[in-house]
């Protein structure tokens, strides 16, 4: 099978690594890829948000299966164009991708599905939004409706911050993503993510994870794309997972199918858990990054079979062969991230690190130049390990982190703390 993966982050390196372990994979191309991916697969330059360009590339390269990593090509309808061309694809349609691309759409679907989530109001007018904030009071959460690269959510602990956020959003701070806002009740609890595969009809859990969104240890400081993750997340117990499936995910998938937009691909449910009750924070229509890295480390080569079964509407007969294991990933980011950061610093010591089924450094923002590995992005490396316990996995991961020689980068020393403390 010839496979094309779209994307260039740590998530796509982990997907490529898992796919390569499956003997079914004859050829793997990743577009655009990065320096780490280039060590295990061919990388190609391609406009991945253009359905036409992706279809032509897939046809020219005799691609049998396309796996779409990030949300932008999904929201741009790349999966639809591939399906129309008769090419097998893992990823939802543009219509179904609105579960991530529009927060008001998701809230409305949750209303119909009766899925537990935060109370909310939806506004296209600044004065009406402000009146709602004044009536509800703080804490309150203000969200730009559209895709805003993870930056469109303002948690306001006082009323003025929320009112200012409305001025910013309607003033164009988030471009067209902020022309509509959703204002939500602030939910307390512990967050965790549940990942399920869907084929339009059947749903299969492929595990839980917990991300670390804040830049600083103890979950302090600015929000980031994620500074580390581990799987499984003990807060998402078997009982809470079952409730999340019955109360949130299955009813949502049914509403999507009833509306003629059956969901196919991976669905990432961000959940807030309090007193044994899961509530939906958000859906994403792709794997999380860095959560994908720990899921792939645990699934290995079977991930390809599972994604293919989802794409071919055969999930009803699929099952996950679980090992009783734990995985953790520590993100190494460029100094300054998530603010402005320097680019081009050299990373040394990577070639001496182990690379096997329990230890991998997945690359995000890197490039290879003159035999050196250079940092090019904010999040740069995902140092990932597996073990029989979370503690064992964590010790392995930090031993690798400590062997990386990169003065231009930093990391959090406490990934996994909620599960270990
Ligand atoms: P979102 O992009 O909707 O996932 O929001 C980003 C982050 O903001 C989430 O992962 C939560 O940590 C936080 N968040 C979003 N909505 C709420 C809410 N209603 N209550 C509490 N925290 C929230
Ligand atoms: N790590 C959070 C995300 O991928 O959205």
CSV table of C-alpha atoms and ligand atoms in Angstrom, one decimal:
chain,number,residue,atom,x,y,z
A,1,UNK,CA,0.0,0.0,0.0
A,2,UNK,CA,1.3,3.5,-1.0
A,3,UNK,CA,0.5,6.0,1.7
A,4,UNK,CA,0.6,9.8,1.8
A,5,UNK,CA,0.4,11.7,5.1
A,6,UNK,CA,-0.3,15.4,5.1
A,7,UNK,CA,1.4,17.6,7.7
A,8,UNK,CA,4.7,18.6,9.2
A,9,UNK,CA,4.5,18.4,13.0
A,10,UNK,CA,5.4,15.9,15.8
A,11,UNK,CA,1.9,14.4,15.2
A,12,UNK,CA,2.8,13.5,11.6
A,13,UNK,CA,6.2,12.2,12.6
A,14,UNK,CA,4.4,9.9,15.1
A,15,UNK,CA,1.8,8.8,12.5
A,16,UNK,CA,4.6,8.1,9.9
A,17,UNK,CA,6.6,6.1,12.5
A,18,UNK,CA,3.5,3.9,13.3
A,19,UNK,CA,2.6,3.5,9.7
A,20,UNK,CA,6.1,2.4,8.8
A,21,UNK,CA,5.9,-0.4,11.4
A,22,UNK,CA,3.1,-2.0,9.5
A,23,UNK,CA,4.3,-4.4,6.8
A,24,UNK,CA,1.4,-3.4,4.7
A,25,UNK,CA,3.1,-0.1,4.0
A,26,UNK,CA,5.1,-0.3,0.8
A,27,UNK,CA,5.9,3.4,0.3
A,28,UNK,CA,5.3,6.4,2.5
A,29,UNK,CA,5.4,10.0,1.5
A,30,UNK,CA,4.8,12.8,3.9
A,31,UNK,CA,4.0,16.3,2.7
A,32,UNK,CA,5.6,18.6,3.6
A,33,UNK,CA,7.3,16.6,6.5
A,34,UNK,CA,10.3,17.8,8.6
A,35,UNK,CA,13.9,16.7,9.3
A,36,UNK,CA,12.9,13.8,11.6
A,37,UNK,CA,10.3,12.5,9.1
A,38,UNK,CA,12.9,12.7,6.3
A,39,UNK,CA,14.9,10.0,8.2
A,40,UNK,CA,12.1,7.4,7.8
A,41,UNK,CA,10.0,8.5,4.8
A,42,UNK,CA,10.1,10.5,1.6
A,43,UNK,CA,9.1,14.2,2.1
A,44,UNK,CA,7.5,16.2,-0.7
A,45,UNK,CA,6.6,19.9,-1.2
A,46,UNK,CA,2.9,20.2,-1.7
A,47,UNK,CA,0.1,22.8,-1.0
A,48,UNK,CA,-1.7,20.5,1.4
A,49,UNK,CA,-4.7,22.9,1.8
A,50,UNK,CA,-5.5,22.6,-1.9
A,51,UNK,CA,-7.7,19.7,-2.7
A,52,UNK,CA,-6.8,19.9,-6.4
A,53,UNK,CA,-3.0,19.8,-5.7
A,54,UNK,CA,-3.4,16.9,-3.3
A,55,UNK,CA,-5.5,14.8,-5.7
A,56,UNK,CA,-3.0,15.4,-8.5
A,57,UNK,CA,-0.1,14.5,-6.3
A,58,UNK,CA,-1.8,11.3,-5.1
A,59,UNK,CA,-2.6,10.3,-8.6
A,60,UNK,CA,0.9,11.0,-9.9
A,61,UNK,CA,2.4,9.0,-7.1
A,62,UNK,CA,0.0,6.0,-7.2
A,63,UNK,CA,-1.1,6.7,-3.6
A,64,UNK,CA,-3.7,4.2,-2.2
A,65,UNK,CA,-4.4,5.9,1.1
A,66,UNK,CA,-4.1,9.5,2.3
A,67,UNK,CA,-4.0,10.3,6.1
A,68,UNK,CA,-4.7,14.0,6.9
A,69,UNK,CA,-3.0,15.2,10.0
A,70,UNK,CA,-4.0,18.9,10.7
A,71,UNK,CA,-7.3,20.6,10.7
A,72,UNK,CA,-6.7,23.2,8.0
A,73,UNK,CA,-6.9,20.8,5.0
A,74,UNK,CA,-9.9,19.1,6.5
A,75,UNK,CA,-11.7,22.4,6.9
A,76,UNK,CA,-10.8,23.2,3.3
A,77,UNK,CA,-12.5,20.1,2.0
A,78,UNK,CA,-9.3,18.2,1.0
A,79,UNK,CA,-10.9,14.9,2.2
A,80,UNK,CA,-14.0,15.5,0.0
A,81,UNK,CA,-11.9,16.2,-3.1
A,82,UNK,CA,-9.9,12.9,-2.5
A,83,UNK,CA,-13.2,10.9,-2.0
A,84,UNK,CA,-14.6,12.4,-5.2
A,85,UNK,CA,-11.5,11.2,-7.0
A,86,UNK,CA,-11.9,7.7,-5.6
A,87,UNK,CA,-8.9,7.9,-3.4
A,88,UNK,CA,-9.2,6.3,0.1
A,89,UNK,CA,-8.8,9.0,2.8
A,90,UNK,CA,-8.7,9.1,6.6
A,91,UNK,CA,-10.3,12.3,7.7
A,92,UNK,CA,-13.8,13.9,7.9
A,93,UNK,CA,-15.5,15.9,5.2
A,94,UNK,CA,-15.5,19.7,5.2
A,95,UNK,CA,-19.1,19.6,6.5
A,96,UNK,CA,-18.2,17.3,9.4
A,97,UNK,CA,-15.0,19.2,10.2
A,98,UNK,CA,-17.2,22.0,11.4
A,99,UNK,CA,-17.2,20.2,14.7
A,100,UNK,CA,-13.8,21.9,15.1
A,101,UNK,CA,-14.1,24.8,12.7
A,102,UNK,CA,-17.2,26.4,14.2
A,103,UNK,CA,-17.7,26.5,18.0
A,104,UNK,CA,-21.4,27.6,17.6
A,105,UNK,CA,-22.1,24.7,15.2
A,106,UNK,CA,-20.7,22.3,17.8
A,107,UNK,CA,-22.7,23.8,20.6
A,108,UNK,CA,-25.9,23.6,18.5
A,109,UNK,CA,-25.2,19.9,17.7
A,110,UNK,CA,-24.6,19.3,21.4
A,111,UNK,CA,-28.0,20.9,22.2
A,112,UNK,CA,-29.7,18.5,19.8
A,113,UNK,CA,-27.7,15.5,21.0
A,114,UNK,CA,-28.4,16.5,24.7
A,115,UNK,CA,-24.6,16.1,25.3
A,116,UNK,CA,-23.5,17.7,28.6
A,117,UNK,CA,-21.4,20.8,27.9
A,118,UNK,CA,-21.0,24.3,29.2
A,119,UNK,CA,-24.0,26.7,29.0
A,120,UNK,CA,-23.5,29.3,26.3
A,121,UNK,CA,-24.6,32.2,24.2
A,122,UNK,CA,-23.8,32.8,20.6
A,123,UNK,CA,-23.4,36.4,19.3
A,124,UNK,CA,-22.7,38.3,16.1
A,125,UNK,CA,-23.2,41.6,17.8
A,126,UNK,CA,-20.8,43.2,20.3
A,127,UNK,CA,-23.4,44.9,22.4
A,128,UNK,CA,-25.6,41.8,22.8
A,129,UNK,CA,-22.5,39.8,23.8
A,130,UNK,CA,-21.5,42.4,26.4
A,131,UNK,CA,-25.0,42.4,27.9
A,132,UNK,CA,-24.8,38.6,28.2
A,133,UNK,CA,-21.4,38.9,30.0
A,134,UNK,CA,-22.8,41.6,32.4
A,135,UNK,CA,-25.8,39.4,33.2
A,136,UNK,CA,-23.7,36.2,33.7
A,137,UNK,CA,-20.7,37.7,35.5
A,138,UNK,CA,-17.2,36.3,35.7
A,139,UNK,CA,-15.5,33.8,35.5
A,140,UNK,CA,-16.6,33.3,31.9
A,141,UNK,CA,-15.0,32.1,28.7
A,142,UNK,CA,-15.1,34.1,25.5
A,143,UNK,CA,-14.3,32.2,22.3
A,144,UNK,CA,-13.9,33.3,18.6
A,145,UNK,CA,-16.2,31.0,16.6
A,146,UNK,CA,-13.8,29.9,13.9
A,147,UNK,CA,-10.3,28.4,13.7
A,148,UNK,CA,-7.8,30.6,15.5
A,149,UNK,CA,-4.8,28.3,15.9
A,150,UNK,CA,-5.7,27.7,19.5
A,151,UNK,CA,-5.5,31.4,20.4
A,152,UNK,CA,-9.2,32.3,20.1
A,153,UNK,CA,-10.2,31.3,23.7
A,154,UNK,CA,-10.1,33.9,26.5
A,155,UNK,CA,-10.7,32.7,30.0
A,156,UNK,CA,-11.9,35.8,31.8
A,157,UNK,CA,-11.7,35.8,35.6
A,158,UNK,CA,-13.2,39.3,35.8
A,159,UNK,CA,-15.9,41.0,33.8
A,160,UNK,CA,-13.6,43.7,32.3
A,161,UNK,CA,-11.3,41.1,30.7
A,162,UNK,CA,-14.4,39.4,29.1
A,163,UNK,CA,-15.7,42.8,27.8
A,164,UNK,CA,-12.2,43.7,26.4
A,165,UNK,CA,-12.1,40.3,24.7
A,166,UNK,CA,-15.4,41.2,22.9
A,167,UNK,CA,-13.9,44.4,21.7
A,168,UNK,CA,-10.8,42.6,20.5
A,169,UNK,CA,-12.7,39.9,18.6
A,170,UNK,CA,-15.2,42.2,17.0
A,171,UNK,CA,-12.3,44.6,16.3
A,172,UNK,CA,-10.7,41.9,14.1
A,173,UNK,CA,-8.0,40.6,16.4
A,174,UNK,CA,-8.8,37.1,15.2
A,175,UNK,CA,-9.7,38.0,11.6
A,176,UNK,CA,-12.9,36.4,10.3
A,177,UNK,CA,-12.7,33.7,13.1
A,178,UNK,CA,-13.9,36.4,15.6
A,179,UNK,CA,-16.8,37.8,13.6
A,180,UNK,CA,-19.0,35.5,15.7
A,181,UNK,CA,-18.3,34.6,19.3
A,182,UNK,CA,-19.5,32.0,21.7
A,183,UNK,CA,-19.6,32.9,25.4
A,184,UNK,CA,-19.5,30.0,27.8
A,185,UNK,CA,-20.0,29.1,31.4
A,186,UNK,CA,-16.6,28.5,33.1
A,187,UNK,CA,-16.4,24.8,33.9
A,188,UNK,CA,-14.3,23.5,36.8
A,189,UNK,CA,-12.7,20.1,37.0
A,190,UNK,CA,-9.8,18.1,35.5
A,191,UNK,CA,-9.4,18.0,31.7
A,192,UNK,CA,-8.6,14.9,29.7
A,193,UNK,CA,-9.0,13.9,26.1
A,194,UNK,CA,-10.7,10.8,24.6
A,195,UNK,CA,-9.8,9.7,21.1
A,196,UNK,CA,-12.2,7.6,19.1
A,197,UNK,CA,-12.2,6.4,15.5
A,198,UNK,CA,-15.5,6.8,13.6
A,199,UNK,CA,-16.5,5.3,10.2
A,200,UNK,CA,-19.8,7.2,9.9
A,201,UNK,CA,-21.6,4.5,11.9
A,202,UNK,CA,-19.3,2.6,14.2
A,203,UNK,CA,-17.2,4.2,17.0
A,204,UNK,CA,-14.0,2.6,18.5
A,205,UNK,CA,-12.0,4.1,21.4
A,206,UNK,CA,-8.3,4.3,20.8
A,207,UNK,CA,-7.3,5.7,24.2
A,208,UNK,CA,-7.2,8.6,26.5
A,209,UNK,CA,-4.5,11.2,27.1
A,210,UNK,CA,-3.8,14.3,29.1
A,211,UNK,CA,-2.2,17.3,27.6
A,212,UNK,CA,-0.2,20.1,29.4
A,213,UNK,CA,-1.3,23.3,27.8
A,214,UNK,CA,0.4,25.9,29.9
A,215,UNK,CA,4.0,26.8,29.3
A,216,UNK,CA,5.1,26.6,32.9
A,217,UNK,CA,5.5,23.9,35.5
A,218,UNK,CA,2.5,23.3,37.8
A,219,UNK,CA,0.3,24.4,34.8
A,220,UNK,CA,1.2,28.1,35.1
A,221,UNK,CA,1.8,30.8,32.5
A,222,UNK,CA,0.6,31.2,28.9
A,223,UNK,CA,-1.3,28.7,26.9
A,224,UNK,CA,0.6,26.8,24.3
A,225,UNK,CA,-0.2,24.1,21.7
A,226,UNK,CA,0.8,21.6,24.4
A,227,UNK,CA,4.0,21.0,26.3
A,228,UNK,CA,3.7,17.3,26.9
A,229,UNK,CA,1.2,14.5,27.2
A,230,UNK,CA,0.7,11.0,28.6
A,231,UNK,CA,-1.6,8.1,27.9
A,232,UNK,CA,-3.7,6.6,29.4
A,233,UNK,CA,-5.1,9.4,31.6
A,234,UNK,CA,-6.3,7.8,34.9
A,235,UNK,CA,-8.8,10.5,35.4
A,236,UNK,CA,-10.7,9.1,32.4
A,237,UNK,CA,-11.5,5.9,34.2
A,238,UNK,CA,-13.4,3.1,32.4
A,239,UNK,CA,-16.6,4.3,33.9
A,240,UNK,CA,-16.1,7.9,32.8
A,241,UNK,CA,-15.0,6.7,29.3
A,242,UNK,CA,-18.2,4.7,29.1
A,243,UNK,CA,-20.3,7.7,30.2
A,244,UNK,CA,-18.5,10.0,27.7
A,245,UNK,CA,-19.3,7.5,24.9
A,246,UNK,CA,-22.9,7.1,25.8
A,247,UNK,CA,-23.8,10.7,26.8
A,248,UNK,CA,-21.5,12.7,24.5
A,249,UNK,CA,-19.8,10.9,21.6
A,250,UNK,CA,-22.5,8.5,20.3
A,251,UNK,CA,-25.3,11.1,20.4
A,252,UNK,CA,-23.1,13.6,18.6
A,253,UNK,CA,-22.2,11.0,15.9
A,254,UNK,CA,-25.9,10.2,15.5
A,255,UNK,CA,-26.9,13.9,15.0
A,256,UNK,CA,-24.1,14.2,12.4
A,257,UNK,CA,-25.3,11.1,10.5
A,258,UNK,CA,-28.9,12.2,10.7
A,259,UNK,CA,-28.0,15.5,9.1
A,260,UNK,CA,-26.3,13.8,6.2
A,261,UNK,CA,-22.8,14.6,7.3
A,262,UNK,CA,-21.6,11.2,8.8
A,263,UNK,CA,-18.3,11.6,10.6
A,264,UNK,CA,-15.3,9.6,9.4
A,265,UNK,CA,-11.8,9.9,10.9
A,266,UNK,CA,-10.5,10.5,14.4
A,267,UNK,CA,-12.6,12.5,16.8
A,268,UNK,CA,-10.8,14.1,19.7
A,269,UNK,CA,-13.1,14.9,22.6
A,270,UNK,CA,-11.7,17.4,25.1
A,271,UNK,CA,-13.5,16.7,28.4
A,272,UNK,CA,-13.9,18.4,31.7
A,273,UNK,CA,-14.4,15.9,34.5
A,274,UNK,CA,-15.9,16.8,37.9
A,275,UNK,CA,-17.6,14.6,40.5
A,276,UNK,CA,-17.6,11.6,38.0
A,277,UNK,CA,-19.4,13.6,35.3
A,278,UNK,CA,-17.7,14.3,32.0
A,279,UNK,CA,-18.7,17.4,30.0
A,280,UNK,CA,-17.5,18.4,26.6
A,281,UNK,CA,-15.1,21.3,26.3
A,282,UNK,CA,-14.5,21.0,22.6
A,283,UNK,CA,-14.2,18.6,19.7
A,284,UNK,CA,-11.2,18.5,17.4
A,285,UNK,CA,-11.5,16.6,14.1
A,286,UNK,CA,-7.9,15.4,14.1
A,287,UNK,CA,-5.4,13.8,16.4
A,288,UNK,CA,-4.0,16.1,19.2
A,289,UNK,CA,-0.5,17.2,19.0
A,290,UNK,CA,1.3,16.1,21.2
A,291,UNK,CA,-1.3,13.5,22.3
A,292,UNK,CA,-0.9,11.6,19.0
A,293,UNK,CA,2.7,10.9,19.9
A,294,UNK,CA,1.7,8.9,23.0
A,295,UNK,CA,-1.2,7.2,21.3
A,296,UNK,CA,1.0,6.1,18.4
A,297,UNK,CA,3.7,4.9,20.7
A,298,UNK,CA,1.1,2.7,22.4
A,299,UNK,CA,-0.7,1.5,19.2
A,300,UNK,CA,2.4,1.0,16.9
A,301,UNK,CA,1.7,-0.6,13.5
A,302,UNK,CA,-1.9,-1.5,14.2
A,303,UNK,CA,-2.7,2.2,13.9
A,304,UNK,CA,-2.6,1.9,10.1
A,305,UNK,CA,-5.1,-1.0,10.1
A,306,UNK,CA,-7.4,0.9,12.4
A,307,UNK,CA,-7.3,4.1,10.3
A,308,UNK,CA,-7.8,2.1,7.2
A,309,UNK,CA,-10.8,0.3,8.8
A,310,UNK,CA,-12.3,3.7,9.6
A,311,UNK,CA,-11.8,4.9,6.1
A,312,UNK,CA,-13.3,1.8,4.6
A,313,UNK,CA,-16.3,1.7,7.0
A,314,UNK,CA,-15.2,-1.5,8.6
A,315,UNK,CA,-14.7,-0.4,12.2
A,316,UNK,CA,-17.5,-2.7,13.3
A,317,UNK,CA,-15.1,-5.6,12.8
A,318,UNK,CA,-12.0,-3.9,14.2
A,319,UNK,CA,-10.6,-4.0,17.6
A,320,UNK,CA,-7.6,-2.6,19.4
A,321,UNK,CA,-4.9,-5.0,20.8
A,322,UNK,CA,-4.0,-3.1,24.0
A,323,UNK,CA,-0.8,-3.7,25.9
A,324,UNK,CA,-1.0,-2.8,29.5
A,325,UNK,CA,1.4,0.1,29.0
A,326,UNK,CA,1.9,3.8,29.5
A,327,UNK,CA,3.5,6.4,27.2
A,328,UNK,CA,4.7,9.9,27.8
A,329,UNK,CA,6.0,12.7,25.6
A,330,UNK,CA,8.0,15.8,26.7
A,331,UNK,CA,7.9,18.7,24.3
A,332,UNK,CA,11.2,20.7,23.9
A,333,UNK,CA,10.4,24.2,22.7
A,334,UNK,CA,12.5,27.1,21.5
A,335,UNK,CA,13.4,29.7,24.2
A,336,UNK,CA,10.7,32.4,24.1
A,337,UNK,CA,7.8,30.1,23.0
A,338,UNK,CA,4.8,30.7,23.0
A,339,UNK,CA,5.9,34.3,22.5
A,340,UNK,CA,8.4,35.2,19.8
A,341,UNK,CA,11.3,32.8,19.7
A,342,UNK,CA,14.6,32.5,17.9
A,343,UNK,CA,15.0,30.2,14.9
A,344,UNK,CA,18.0,28.4,13.6
A,345,UNK,CA,19.7,27.2,16.8
A,346,UNK,CA,21.5,23.9,16.5
A,347,UNK,CA,20.4,20.8,18.3
A,348,UNK,CA,23.0,18.2,19.2
A,349,UNK,CA,23.1,14.8,20.7
A,350,UNK,CA,20.1,13.3,18.9
A,351,UNK,CA,22.0,10.6,17.0
A,352,UNK,CA,23.1,9.0,20.3
A,353,UNK,CA,19.5,8.5,21.5
A,354,UNK,CA,17.8,5.1,21.3
A,355,UNK,CA,15.1,4.7,18.6
A,356,UNK,CA,13.0,1.6,19.1
A,357,UNK,CA,9.4,0.6,20.0
A,358,UNK,CA,9.7,2.2,23.4
A,359,UNK,CA,11.9,5.3,22.8
A,360,UNK,CA,11.5,7.9,20.0
A,361,UNK,CA,12.2,11.5,19.5
A,362,UNK,CA,9.5,12.8,17.2
A,363,UNK,CA,10.4,16.1,15.4
A,364,UNK,CA,8.1,19.0,15.0
A,365,UNK,CA,9.8,22.3,14.0
A,366,UNK,CA,13.2,21.1,12.7
A,367,UNK,CA,15.2,21.2,9.5
A,368,UNK,CA,18.4,19.4,8.4
A,369,UNK,CA,21.2,21.6,7.0
A,370,UNK,CA,24.8,20.6,6.3
A,371,UNK,CA,24.5,17.5,8.5
A,372,UNK,CA,23.1,19.6,11.4
A,373,UNK,CA,19.6,19.6,12.9
A,374,UNK,CA,18.3,23.1,13.3
A,375,UNK,CA,15.3,24.4,15.3
A,376,UNK,CA,12.8,26.2,13.0
A,377,UNK,CA,9.6,26.2,15.1
A,378,UNK,CA,8.2,27.0,18.5
A,379,UNK,CA,7.6,23.4,19.5
A,380,UNK,CA,10.6,21.5,18.2
A,381,UNK,CA,11.0,18.0,19.6
A,382,UNK,CA,8.7,15.5,21.3
A,383,UNK,CA,10.8,13.1,23.4
A,384,UNK,CA,8.6,10.1,23.8
A,385,UNK,CA,8.9,6.9,25.8
A,386,UNK,CA,6.8,3.9,26.8
A,387,UNK,CA,7.0,1.8,30.0
A,388,UNK,CA,5.1,-0.7,32.1
A,389,UNK,CA,4.2,2.2,34.4
A,390,UNK,CA,3.9,5.9,33.9
A,391,UNK,CA,6.9,6.4,36.2
A,392,UNK,CA,9.0,4.1,34.1
A,393,UNK,CA,8.0,5.8,30.9
A,394,UNK,CA,8.6,9.2,32.4
A,395,UNK,CA,12.1,8.3,33.7
A,396,UNK,CA,13.0,7.0,30.2
A,397,UNK,CA,11.8,10.2,28.5
A,398,UNK,CA,13.6,12.5,30.8
A,399,UNK,CA,16.8,10.5,30.5
A,400,UNK,CA,16.6,11.2,26.8
A,401,UNK,CA,15.7,14.9,27.3
A,402,UNK,CA,18.7,15.3,29.5
A,403,UNK,CA,20.9,13.8,26.8
A,404,UNK,CA,19.8,16.4,24.2
A,405,UNK,CA,22.3,19.2,23.9
A,406,UNK,CA,20.2,22.3,22.9
A,407,UNK,CA,20.9,25.5,24.8
A,408,UNK,CA,18.3,27.2,22.5
A,409,UNK,CA,15.4,25.2,24.0
A,410,UNK,CA,13.5,24.5,27.2
A,411,UNK,CA,11.0,22.0,28.5
A,412,UNK,CA,8.7,21.3,31.5
A,413,UNK,CA,10.2,18.9,34.1
A,414,UNK,CA,6.7,17.9,35.5
A,415,UNK,CA,4.9,16.2,32.6
A,416,UNK,CA,2.5,13.6,34.1
A,417,UNK,CA,2.3,15.2,37.5
A,418,UNK,CA,-1.4,15.0,37.9
A,419,UNK,CA,-1.3,11.2,37.4
A,420,UNK,CA,1.8,10.7,39.5
A,421,UNK,CA,1.4,13.0,42.5
B,1,LIG,P1,-10.9,25.2,23.3
B,1,LIG,O1,-10.1,25.7,22.2
B,1,LIG,O2,-12.4,25.4,23.2
B,1,LIG,O3,-10.5,23.8,23.6
B,1,LIG,O4,-10.4,25.9,24.6
B,1,LIG,C1,-9.0,25.8,25.0
B,1,LIG,C2,-8.9,25.6,26.5
B,1,LIG,O5,-9.6,26.5,27.2
B,1,LIG,C3,-9.5,24.2,26.9
B,1,LIG,O6,-8.6,23.2,26.7
B,1,LIG,C4,-9.8,24.5,28.4
B,1,LIG,O7,-8.6,24.4,29.1
B,1,LIG,C5,-10.2,25.9,28.4
B,1,LIG,N1,-11.6,26.1,28.3
B,1,LIG,C6,-12.3,26.2,27.1
B,1,LIG,N2,-13.7,26.3,27.4
B,1,LIG,C7,-13.8,26.2,28.7
B,1,LIG,C8,-14.9,26.3,29.7
B,1,LIG,N3,-16.1,26.5,29.2
B,1,LIG,N4,-14.6,26.2,31.0
B,1,LIG,C9,-13.4,26.1,31.4
B,1,LIG,N5,-12.3,26.0,30.6
B,1,LIG,C10,-12.5,26.1,29.3
B,2,LIG,N1,-2.7,19.5,22.1
B,2,LIG,C1,-3.9,20.2,21.8
B,2,LIG,C2,-4.3,20.1,20.4
B,2,LIG,O1,-3.8,19.4,19.6
B,2,LIG,O2,-5.3,20.7,20.1
